[in-house]
XYZ file of N, CA, C and O in Angstrom:
392
model
N -2.556 -36.741 -14.459
C -2.347 -37.485 -13.237
C -3.190 -38.757 -13.296
O -4.309 -38.755 -13.762
N -2.620 -39.838 -12.784
C -3.307 -41.124 -12.735
C -3.767 -41.356 -11.311
O -3.024 -41.110 -10.366
N -4.977 -41.808 -11.151
C -5.498 -42.078 -9.815
C -5.141 -43.500 -9.389
O -5.294 -44.446 -10.157
N -4.657 -43.646 -8.193
C -4.375 -44.980 -7.663
C -5.647 -45.552 -7.042
O -6.627 -44.850 -6.843
N -5.625 -46.837 -6.702
C -6.806 -47.488 -6.117
C -7.159 -46.901 -4.759
O -8.292 -46.942 -4.344
N -6.162 -46.346 -4.077
C -6.435 -45.763 -2.764
C -7.037 -44.366 -2.876
O -7.380 -43.767 -1.881
N -7.120 -43.845 -4.112
C -7.709 -42.532 -4.312
C -6.686 -41.415 -4.364
O -7.008 -40.294 -4.690
N -5.432 -41.731 -4.030
C -4.387 -40.715 -4.087
C -3.813 -40.665 -5.489
O -3.694 -41.677 -6.160
N -3.468 -39.467 -5.931
C -2.915 -39.308 -7.273
C -1.476 -39.803 -7.355
O -0.701 -39.655 -6.420
N -1.139 -40.404 -8.472
C 0.233 -40.808 -8.751
C 0.752 -39.834 -9.791
O 0.219 -39.760 -10.896
N 1.768 -39.080 -9.413
C 2.273 -38.048 -10.299
C 3.436 -38.560 -11.145
O 4.263 -39.332 -10.682
N 3.454 -38.088 -12.383
C 4.585 -38.374 -13.255
C 5.794 -37.613 -12.743
O 5.670 -36.545 -12.164
N 6.958 -38.189 -12.968
C 8.214 -37.560 -12.562
C 8.962 -37.076 -13.792
O 8.933 -37.716 -14.833
N 9.631 -35.973 -13.657
C 10.431 -35.403 -14.738
C 11.808 -36.068 -14.721
O 12.524 -35.989 -13.723
N 12.152 -36.726 -15.822
C 13.441 -37.410 -15.943
C 14.192 -36.807 -17.125
O 13.652 -36.713 -18.228
N 15.433 -36.408 -16.901
C 16.245 -35.846 -17.970
C 17.324 -36.843 -18.363
O 18.128 -37.274 -17.533
N 17.306 -37.216 -19.632
C 18.312 -38.098 -20.204
C 19.363 -37.233 -20.883
O 19.035 -36.205 -21.476
N 20.621 -37.660 -20.824
C 21.674 -36.940 -21.535
C 22.707 -37.939 -22.053
O 22.925 -38.984 -21.459
N 23.292 -37.585 -23.184
C 24.317 -38.414 -23.802
C 25.313 -37.508 -24.508
O 24.920 -36.640 -25.290
N 26.597 -37.702 -24.221
C 27.634 -36.943 -24.906
C 27.975 -37.658 -26.207
O 28.419 -38.810 -26.196
N 27.708 -37.006 -27.319
C 27.984 -37.580 -28.636
C 28.043 -36.437 -29.653
O 27.143 -36.253 -30.464
N 29.139 -35.675 -29.588
C 29.280 -34.472 -30.406
C 29.210 -34.752 -31.900
O 28.760 -33.902 -32.670
N 29.647 -35.934 -32.341
C 29.672 -36.248 -33.771
C 28.344 -36.757 -34.312
O 28.182 -36.896 -35.518
N 27.379 -37.049 -33.441
C 26.092 -37.610 -33.884
C 25.234 -36.561 -34.580
O 25.285 -35.377 -34.252
N 24.457 -37.028 -35.532
C 23.497 -36.162 -36.225
C 22.103 -36.270 -35.623
O 21.304 -35.353 -35.733
N 21.812 -37.423 -34.992
C 20.488 -37.647 -34.404
C 20.613 -38.616 -33.239
O 21.276 -39.645 -33.351
N 19.986 -38.264 -32.121
C 19.944 -39.145 -30.954
C 18.503 -39.170 -30.452
O 17.853 -38.131 -30.337
N 18.022 -40.378 -30.164
C 16.658 -40.576 -29.680
C 16.728 -41.462 -28.444
O 17.480 -42.442 -28.422
N 15.974 -41.129 -27.419
C 15.878 -42.003 -26.253
C 14.591 -42.806 -26.386
O 13.521 -42.265 -26.654
N 14.730 -44.131 -26.263
C 13.575 -45.012 -26.363
C 13.612 -46.012 -25.216
O 14.673 -46.316 -24.672
N 12.440 -46.522 -24.872
C 12.383 -47.497 -23.795
C 10.956 -47.915 -23.504
O 10.025 -47.586 -24.238
N 10.825 -48.643 -22.408
C 9.504 -49.111 -21.981
C 8.534 -47.950 -21.774
O 7.336 -48.090 -21.972
N 9.039 -46.805 -21.335
C 8.185 -45.653 -21.020
C 7.534 -45.036 -22.258
O 6.576 -44.290 -22.134
N 8.062 -45.337 -23.465
C 7.430 -44.824 -24.686
C 7.216 -45.933 -25.730
O 7.163 -45.651 -26.925
N 7.107 -47.164 -25.241
C 6.889 -48.336 -26.109
C 7.954 -48.465 -27.189
O 7.682 -48.924 -28.288
N 9.166 -48.050 -26.874
C 10.313 -48.157 -27.785
C 10.042 -47.462 -29.124
O 10.541 -47.863 -30.163
N 9.259 -46.397 -29.083
C 8.895 -45.662 -30.296
C 9.975 -44.632 -30.619
O 10.157 -43.655 -29.880
N 10.708 -44.814 -31.736
C 11.795 -43.890 -32.069
C 11.322 -42.512 -32.531
O 12.146 -41.638 -32.763
N 10.033 -42.306 -32.624
C 9.521 -40.999 -33.039
C 9.086 -40.139 -31.855
O 8.846 -38.950 -32.014
N 8.979 -40.739 -30.668
C 8.401 -40.012 -29.534
C 9.348 -39.055 -28.819
O 8.916 -38.005 -28.375
N 10.610 -39.414 -28.637
C 11.488 -38.582 -27.815
C 12.848 -38.308 -28.463
O 13.890 -38.716 -27.947
N 12.849 -37.567 -29.592
C 14.134 -37.151 -30.147
C 14.819 -36.182 -29.180
O 14.152 -35.397 -28.503
N 16.126 -36.268 -29.113
C 16.883 -35.423 -28.198
C 17.438 -34.205 -28.947
O 17.549 -34.231 -30.171
N 17.781 -33.162 -28.193
C 18.347 -31.947 -28.787
C 19.789 -31.795 -28.338
O 20.111 -32.008 -27.171
N 20.627 -31.382 -29.294
C 22.050 -31.203 -29.003
C 22.309 -29.784 -28.507
O 21.839 -28.815 -29.099
N 23.080 -29.678 -27.410
C 23.460 -28.354 -26.919
C 24.786 -27.934 -27.548
O 25.377 -28.665 -28.347
N 25.261 -26.759 -27.185
C 26.480 -26.203 -27.784
C 27.743 -26.979 -27.433
O 28.782 -26.816 -28.064
N 27.673 -27.861 -26.423
C 28.833 -28.656 -26.013
C 28.826 -30.070 -26.580
O 29.673 -30.883 -26.210
N 27.852 -30.380 -27.436
C 27.783 -31.723 -28.015
C 27.055 -32.737 -27.154
O 27.144 -33.934 -27.392
N 26.342 -32.257 -26.145
C 25.544 -33.134 -25.287
C 24.108 -33.154 -25.792
O 23.526 -32.102 -26.061
N 23.562 -34.329 -25.890
C 22.170 -34.500 -26.310
C 21.322 -34.623 -25.063
O 21.646 -35.401 -24.146
N 20.202 -33.897 -25.010
C 19.376 -33.838 -23.804
C 17.905 -33.965 -24.166
O 17.448 -33.415 -25.168
N 17.171 -34.690 -23.322
C 15.714 -34.799 -23.464
C 15.110 -35.045 -22.088
O 15.540 -35.928 -21.353
N 14.102 -34.255 -21.743
C 13.365 -34.441 -20.499
C 12.018 -35.045 -20.832
O 11.330 -34.566 -21.738
N 11.661 -36.115 -20.110
C 10.378 -36.779 -20.325
C 9.674 -36.923 -18.982
O 10.304 -36.915 -17.931
N 8.358 -37.030 -19.043
C 7.550 -37.246 -17.843
C 7.131 -38.712 -17.808
O 6.531 -39.201 -18.764
N 7.478 -39.411 -16.722
C 7.146 -40.836 -16.616
C 6.544 -41.136 -15.245
O 6.851 -40.474 -14.254
N 5.694 -42.128 -15.232
C 5.118 -42.599 -13.973
C 6.173 -43.359 -13.180
O 7.097 -43.929 -13.771
N 6.057 -43.388 -11.857
C 6.989 -44.195 -11.067
C 6.962 -45.651 -11.529
O 5.921 -46.171 -11.913
N 8.122 -46.277 -11.526
C 8.230 -47.670 -11.929
C 9.628 -47.983 -12.419
O 10.533 -47.157 -12.365
N 9.799 -49.198 -12.906
C 11.080 -49.669 -13.425
C 10.974 -49.768 -14.939
O 10.043 -50.383 -15.459
N 11.930 -49.161 -15.642
C 11.912 -49.111 -17.099
C 13.262 -49.538 -17.664
O 14.299 -49.297 -17.050
N 13.224 -50.113 -18.853
C 14.443 -50.364 -19.611
C 14.480 -49.337 -20.730
O 13.450 -48.946 -21.267
N 15.690 -48.893 -21.073
C 15.826 -47.895 -22.137
C 17.180 -48.023 -22.817
O 18.091 -48.693 -22.330
N 17.306 -47.334 -23.941
C 18.531 -47.276 -24.720
C 18.485 -46.036 -25.596
O 17.419 -45.472 -25.829
N 19.644 -45.628 -26.086
C 19.714 -44.514 -27.030
C 19.843 -45.068 -28.447
O 20.509 -46.075 -28.670
N 19.226 -44.381 -29.382
C 19.366 -44.695 -30.800
C 20.173 -43.535 -31.401
O 19.672 -42.425 -31.539
N 21.448 -43.817 -31.691
C 22.378 -42.794 -32.155
C 22.666 -43.031 -33.636
O 23.299 -44.027 -33.995
N 22.188 -42.135 -34.473
C 22.355 -42.271 -35.926
C 22.003 -43.682 -36.404
O 22.712 -44.291 -37.204
N 20.911 -44.220 -35.868
C 20.409 -45.521 -36.279
C 21.049 -46.711 -35.588
O 20.687 -47.855 -35.863
N 21.989 -46.478 -34.664
C 22.665 -47.556 -33.946
C 22.312 -47.502 -32.459
O 22.350 -46.437 -31.850
N 21.992 -48.672 -31.891
C 21.651 -48.732 -30.475
C 22.888 -48.516 -29.623
O 23.953 -49.052 -29.904
N 22.729 -47.740 -28.552
C 23.841 -47.456 -27.652
C 23.342 -47.429 -26.219
O 22.313 -46.825 -25.921
N 24.103 -48.073 -25.334
C 23.776 -48.041 -23.911
C 24.189 -46.693 -23.328
O 25.042 -46.005 -23.874
N 23.588 -46.356 -22.211
C 23.892 -45.127 -21.494
C 25.181 -45.335 -20.698
O 25.191 -46.100 -19.733
N 26.286 -44.691 -21.082
C 27.548 -44.907 -20.368
C 27.536 -44.378 -18.929
O 28.377 -44.759 -18.124
N 26.568 -43.537 -18.583
C 26.470 -42.990 -17.223
C 25.646 -43.878 -16.287
O 25.517 -43.580 -15.109
N 25.055 -44.945 -16.843
C 24.190 -45.816 -16.046
C 24.679 -47.262 -16.183
O 24.523 -47.869 -17.226
N 25.249 -47.789 -15.116
C 25.800 -49.150 -15.146
C 24.765 -50.218 -14.776
O 25.078 -51.398 -14.725
N 23.526 -49.795 -14.522
C 22.452 -50.734 -14.180
C 21.889 -51.296 -15.485
O 21.206 -50.588 -16.237
N 22.217 -52.561 -15.784
C 21.885 -53.163 -17.068
C 21.051 -54.428 -16.923
O 21.091 -55.095 -15.901
N 20.341 -54.747 -18.005
C 19.586 -55.992 -18.091
C 19.776 -56.537 -19.504
O 19.677 -55.787 -20.479
N 20.047 -57.834 -19.617
C 20.209 -58.405 -20.955
C 18.861 -58.418 -21.668
O 17.808 -58.549 -21.050
N 18.910 -58.248 -23.002
C 17.682 -58.249 -23.784
C 17.668 -59.428 -24.759
O 18.636 -60.191 -24.838
N 16.599 -59.574 -25.504
C 16.426 -60.717 -26.402
C 17.310 -60.635 -27.645
O 17.340 -61.578 -28.439
N 18.046 -59.539 -27.826
C 18.916 -59.375 -28.989
C 20.368 -59.715 -28.673
O 21.251 -59.530 -29.501
N 20.623 -60.187 -27.449
C 21.982 -60.539 -27.056
C 22.819 -59.344 -26.635
O 24.032 -59.445 -26.515
N 22.169 -58.203 -26.419
C 22.857 -57.013 -25.927
C 22.224 -56.613 -24.596
O 21.530 -57.418 -23.980
N 22.441 -55.395 -24.180
C 21.927 -54.934 -22.899
C 21.111 -53.661 -23.043
O 21.367 -52.856 -23.928
N 20.147 -53.509 -22.146
C 19.387 -52.276 -21.985
C 19.743 -51.705 -20.626
O 20.035 -52.448 -19.682
N 19.700 -50.380 -20.509
C 19.878 -49.744 -19.213
C 18.571 -49.817 -18.438
O 17.493 -49.903 -19.025
N 18.679 -49.774 -17.128
C 17.501 -49.809 -16.263
C 17.364 -48.467 -15.550
O 18.334 -47.917 -15.044
N 16.144 -47.964 -15.562
C 15.798 -46.710 -14.896
C 14.737 -47.025 -13.854
O 13.691 -47.574 -14.174
N 15.016 -46.679 -12.600
C 14.047 -46.825 -11.524
C 13.537 -45.440 -11.148
O 14.315 -44.601 -10.674
N 12.256 -45.210 -11.363
C 11.646 -43.920 -11.044
C 10.818 -44.105 -9.778
O 9.884 -44.894 -9.753
N 11.219 -43.407 -8.758
C 10.546 -43.512 -7.462
C 9.427 -42.503 -7.339
O 9.521 -41.394 -7.868
N 8.386 -42.874 -6.620
C 7.313 -41.928 -6.309
C 7.835 -40.981 -5.236
O 8.665 -41.346 -4.413
N 7.344 -39.768 -5.236
C 7.791 -38.792 -4.216
C 7.180 -39.104 -2.891
O 6.149 -39.610 -2.741
C-alpha cells in the first residue's frame, strides 16, 4: 500500500486483461503500469483460447497494448485510444480509486 500525503492509504486495484487469440503461442500485456516490460506480465491461455492476466495497479490513467507472438496489438474490447510516437495507437485504461 502507498501512503498519500493526507495519510490515507491508496490501494492497488485488481485489473484483469483478456484477449481472444486462440492461434497465438504467446501473449503479453504491457503498458505504463509495468514500464512496457515484456517480461513482467505474460498472459495464460484458457481452454477456450482466451488469454488472461490479472495485475495490481495504483489508481490512475495508463496506456497499454498486447504483444502477440512479437507483434503489437490493440485491445479490441477497449475503444479508448491514444496515438503513440510510432504512428499507431495504445489503449487507455482508467483505474479509479475506490
